[in-house]
C-alpha cells in the first residue's frame, strides 16, 4: 500500500525583469532547507515539496506542490504565490 499524495498547481504573473531577483531572494530565504535547483527551485519539506518554475515563454512562475493532503498542497501553493506577489510589490 502506497500513501496517497495530492498535487496542485498555480501560475503567478511575474514581469521578466523581476524573475532573477525573485529566484535569488527565494533561494536565500530557504537556504537552510533541502533544495534542488535542477529545474527551478524545488523545496522539500517533511512529507511534501513545492517547485517554483519560471516559464521560458511567458512572464509567469509555474508553482507545483505535492503533499499528503489536498489542503497542505494548496496551502504551500498559496503561501508561495503570495510570497512572489509580495516580492513584486
mmCIF file of C-alpha atoms in Angstrom:
data_model
loop_
_atom_site.group_PDB
_atom_site.id
_atom_site.type_symbol
_atom_site.label_atom_id
_atom_site.label_comp_id
_atom_site.label_asym_id
_atom_site.label_seq_id
_atom_site.Cartn_x
_atom_site.Cartn_y
_atom_site.Cartn_z
ATOM 1 C CA UNK A 1 0.000 0.000 0.000
ATOM 2 C CA UNK A 2 1.398 3.340 -1.081
ATOM 3 C CA UNK A 3 0.361 6.510 0.734
ATOM 4 C CA UNK A 4 -1.857 8.976 -1.114
ATOM 5 C CA UNK A 5 -0.382 12.221 -2.349
ATOM 6 C CA UNK A 6 -2.120 15.247 -3.782
ATOM 7 C CA UNK A 7 -0.767 17.682 -6.332
ATOM 8 C CA UNK A 8 -1.870 21.194 -7.115
ATOM 9 C CA UNK A 9 -0.512 23.976 -9.278
ATOM 10 C CA UNK A 10 -0.872 27.678 -9.927
ATOM 11 C CA UNK A 11 0.567 30.329 -12.229
ATOM 12 C CA UNK A 12 1.756 33.667 -10.867
ATOM 13 C CA UNK A 13 2.322 36.613 -13.178
ATOM 14 C CA UNK A 14 5.854 37.972 -12.833
ATOM 15 C CA UNK A 15 7.423 40.611 -15.061
ATOM 16 C CA UNK A 16 10.572 39.387 -16.809
ATOM 17 C CA UNK A 17 12.759 41.951 -15.041
ATOM 18 C CA UNK A 18 11.833 40.617 -11.549
ATOM 19 C CA UNK A 19 12.435 36.916 -12.163
ATOM 20 C CA UNK A 20 16.168 36.775 -11.409
ATOM 21 C CA UNK A 21 15.860 38.789 -8.202
ATOM 22 C CA UNK A 22 12.905 36.712 -7.014
ATOM 23 C CA UNK A 23 14.804 33.468 -7.685
ATOM 24 C CA UNK A 24 17.836 34.745 -5.741
ATOM 25 C CA UNK A 25 15.698 36.029 -2.860
ATOM 26 C CA UNK A 26 13.761 32.760 -2.632
ATOM 27 C CA UNK A 27 16.967 30.713 -2.624
ATOM 28 C CA UNK A 28 18.385 32.905 0.132
ATOM 29 C CA UNK A 29 15.192 32.524 2.152
ATOM 30 C CA UNK A 30 15.204 28.697 2.009
ATOM 31 C CA UNK A 31 18.966 28.163 2.265
ATOM 32 C CA UNK A 32 18.535 26.055 5.438
ATOM 33 C CA UNK A 33 16.167 23.587 3.739
ATOM 34 C CA UNK A 34 16.844 20.724 1.362
ATOM 35 C CA UNK A 35 16.574 22.382 -2.071
ATOM 36 C CA UNK A 36 17.048 21.120 -5.636
ATOM 37 C CA UNK A 37 17.790 23.721 -8.314
ATOM 38 C CA UNK A 38 17.853 21.395 -11.328
ATOM 39 C CA UNK A 39 14.565 22.755 -12.709
ATOM 40 C CA UNK A 40 13.648 25.995 -10.966
ATOM 41 C CA UNK A 41 13.625 25.821 -7.174
ATOM 42 C CA UNK A 42 12.257 22.655 -5.567
ATOM 43 C CA UNK A 43 11.915 22.972 -1.800
ATOM 44 C CA UNK A 44 11.481 19.818 0.257
ATOM 45 C CA UNK A 45 9.512 19.684 3.498
ATOM 46 C CA UNK A 46 8.969 16.647 5.744
ATOM 47 C CA UNK A 47 6.404 14.889 3.568
ATOM 48 C CA UNK A 48 5.805 17.422 0.808
ATOM 49 C CA UNK A 49 7.557 19.622 -1.718
ATOM 50 C CA UNK A 50 6.988 22.718 -3.827
ATOM 51 C CA UNK A 51 8.524 23.563 -7.203
ATOM 52 C CA UNK A 52 8.841 27.167 -8.373
ATOM 53 C CA UNK A 53 9.468 27.028 -12.097
ATOM 54 C CA UNK A 54 9.803 30.183 -14.193
ATOM 55 C CA UNK A 55 8.262 29.776 -17.632
ATOM 56 C CA UNK A 56 10.682 30.210 -20.537
ATOM 57 C CA UNK A 57 7.864 31.502 -22.753
ATOM 58 C CA UNK A 58 5.628 33.614 -20.511
ATOM 59 C CA UNK A 59 6.264 36.131 -17.717
ATOM 60 C CA UNK A 60 4.978 33.699 -15.079
ATOM 61 C CA UNK A 61 6.147 31.340 -12.379
ATOM 62 C CA UNK A 62 4.552 27.898 -12.527
ATOM 63 C CA UNK A 63 4.126 26.629 -8.987
ATOM 64 C CA UNK A 64 3.598 22.931 -8.278
ATOM 65 C CA UNK A 65 3.155 21.293 -4.888
ATOM 66 C CA UNK A 66 2.748 17.723 -3.699
ATOM 67 C CA UNK A 67 1.646 16.813 -0.180
ATOM 68 C CA UNK A 68 -0.136 14.047 1.753
ATOM 69 C CA UNK A 69 -3.342 16.129 1.805
ATOM 70 C CA UNK A 70 -5.034 18.402 -0.686
ATOM 71 C CA UNK A 71 -5.211 21.152 1.942
ATOM 72 C CA UNK A 72 -1.462 21.046 2.616
ATOM 73 C CA UNK A 73 -0.635 21.156 -1.115
ATOM 74 C CA UNK A 74 -2.993 24.106 -1.605
ATOM 75 C CA UNK A 75 -1.547 25.864 1.444
ATOM 76 C CA UNK A 76 2.001 25.552 0.090
ATOM 77 C CA UNK A 77 0.962 26.902 -3.323
ATOM 78 C CA UNK A 78 -0.930 29.774 -1.707
ATOM 79 C CA UNK A 79 1.999 30.597 0.593
ATOM 80 C CA UNK A 80 4.499 30.853 -2.262
ATOM 81 C CA UNK A 81 2.060 32.580 -4.611
ATOM 82 C CA UNK A 82 1.584 35.335 -2.032
ATOM 83 C CA UNK A 83 5.330 35.430 -1.313
ATOM 84 C CA UNK A 84 6.145 36.019 -5.010
ATOM 85 C CA UNK A 85 3.395 38.627 -5.371
ATOM 86 C CA UNK A 86 4.766 40.413 -2.318
ATOM 87 C CA UNK A 87 8.282 40.436 -3.769
ATOM 88 C CA UNK A 88 6.948 42.019 -6.961
ATOM 89 C CA UNK A 89 5.191 44.715 -4.970
#
